[in-house]
Short mmCIF file of C-alpha atoms in Angstrom, two decimals:
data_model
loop_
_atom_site.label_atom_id
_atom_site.label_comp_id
_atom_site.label_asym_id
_atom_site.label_seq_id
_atom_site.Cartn_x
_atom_site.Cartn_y
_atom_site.Cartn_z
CA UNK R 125 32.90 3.97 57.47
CA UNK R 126 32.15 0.23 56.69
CA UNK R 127 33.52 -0.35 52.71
CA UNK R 128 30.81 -2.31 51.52
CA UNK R 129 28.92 1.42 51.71
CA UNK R 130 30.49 3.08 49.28
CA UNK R 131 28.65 5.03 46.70
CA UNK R 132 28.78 4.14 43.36
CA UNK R 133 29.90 6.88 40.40
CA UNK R 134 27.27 8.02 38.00
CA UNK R 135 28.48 6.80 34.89
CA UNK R 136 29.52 9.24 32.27
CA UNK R 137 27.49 10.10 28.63
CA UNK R 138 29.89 8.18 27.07
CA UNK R 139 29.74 5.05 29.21
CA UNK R 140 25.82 4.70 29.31
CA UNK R 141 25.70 5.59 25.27
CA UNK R 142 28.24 2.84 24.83
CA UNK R 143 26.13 0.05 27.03
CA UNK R 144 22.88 0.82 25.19
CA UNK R 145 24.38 0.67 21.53
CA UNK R 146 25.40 -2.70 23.11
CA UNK R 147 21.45 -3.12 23.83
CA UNK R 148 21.39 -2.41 27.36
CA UNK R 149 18.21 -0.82 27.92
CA UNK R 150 18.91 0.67 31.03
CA UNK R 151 21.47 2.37 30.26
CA UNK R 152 19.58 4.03 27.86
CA UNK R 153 16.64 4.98 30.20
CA UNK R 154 19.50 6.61 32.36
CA UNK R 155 20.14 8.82 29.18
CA UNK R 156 16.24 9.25 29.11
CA UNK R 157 16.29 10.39 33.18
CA UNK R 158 19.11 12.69 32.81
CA UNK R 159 18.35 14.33 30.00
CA UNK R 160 14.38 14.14 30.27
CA UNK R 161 13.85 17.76 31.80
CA UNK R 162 16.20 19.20 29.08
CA UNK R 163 15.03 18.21 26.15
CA UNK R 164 10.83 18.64 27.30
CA UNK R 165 11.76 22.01 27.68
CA UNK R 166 13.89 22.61 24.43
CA UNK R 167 10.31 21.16 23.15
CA UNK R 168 7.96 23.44 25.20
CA UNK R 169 9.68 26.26 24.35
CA UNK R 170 9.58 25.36 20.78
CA UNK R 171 5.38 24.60 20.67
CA UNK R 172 4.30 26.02 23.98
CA UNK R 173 1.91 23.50 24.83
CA UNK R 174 2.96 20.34 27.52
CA UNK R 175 1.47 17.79 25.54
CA UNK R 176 2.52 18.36 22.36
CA UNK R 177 5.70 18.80 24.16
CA UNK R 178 5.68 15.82 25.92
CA UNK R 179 4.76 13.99 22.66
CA UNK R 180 7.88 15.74 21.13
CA UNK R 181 10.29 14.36 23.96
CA UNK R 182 9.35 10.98 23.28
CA UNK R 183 9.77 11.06 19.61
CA UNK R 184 13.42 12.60 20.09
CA UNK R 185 14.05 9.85 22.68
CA UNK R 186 12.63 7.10 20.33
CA UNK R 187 14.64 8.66 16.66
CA UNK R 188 17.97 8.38 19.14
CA UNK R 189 17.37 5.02 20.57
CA UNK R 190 16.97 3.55 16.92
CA UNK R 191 20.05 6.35 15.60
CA UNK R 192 22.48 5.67 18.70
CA UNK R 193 25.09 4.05 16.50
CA UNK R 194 25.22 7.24 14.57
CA UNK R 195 26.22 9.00 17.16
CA UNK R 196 30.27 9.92 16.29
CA UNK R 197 31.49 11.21 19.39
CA UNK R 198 29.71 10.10 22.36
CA UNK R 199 30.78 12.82 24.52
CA UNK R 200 28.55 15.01 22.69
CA UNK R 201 25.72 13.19 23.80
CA UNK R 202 23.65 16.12 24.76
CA UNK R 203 24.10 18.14 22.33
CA UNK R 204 23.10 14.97 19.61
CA UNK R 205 20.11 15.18 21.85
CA UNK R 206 19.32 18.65 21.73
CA UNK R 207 20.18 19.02 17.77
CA UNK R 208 17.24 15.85 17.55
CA UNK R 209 14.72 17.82 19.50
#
C-alpha cells in the first residue's frame, strides 16, 4: 500500500462547525451535504409539498449559517439543526 494513498477522516460535527464559525465556507457546505437529506425531510414531512420543502431547507441552512456562534455545544450539531427546521 503506497502511504501517500491514505484516506483522509471525515471530520467530525464539531470540527467542521468550528472551521465555519471561523468563516470557512466549506466547511459549512459539508454541514449542508451531510445533513441536507435530513433536514428536507424533517421539512417535507412537516408541509408535504417538495418545494415548499426545499424552500424550508434553505431557510434553516441560511438562519444557522448567520446563528452558528450560538450554537453551545457543537456536538449537538444535528439536533441544533433539526430544532431550526
Amino acid at each position: 500500500m503506497n502511504a501517500n494513498l491514505q484516506t483522509a477522516r471525515p471530520l467530525t460535527d464539531e470540527q467542521l462547525w468550528r472551521l465555519a464559525c471561523e468563516g470557512d465556507r466549506e466547511a459549512f457546505t459539508g454541514i449542508v451535504r451531510r445533513y441536507q437529506c435530513l433536514i428536507c425531510s424533517i421539512t417535507y414531512s412537516g408541509c408535504g409539498a417538495l418545494g415548499i420543502a426545499e424552500d424550508m431547507a434553505q431557510e434553516t441552512f441560511i438562519t444557522a449559517w448567520n446563528g452558528l456562534k450560538d450554537l453551545r455545544e457543537p456536538g449537538r450539531l444535528r439536533q441544533w439543526l433539526c430544532g431550526i427546521a
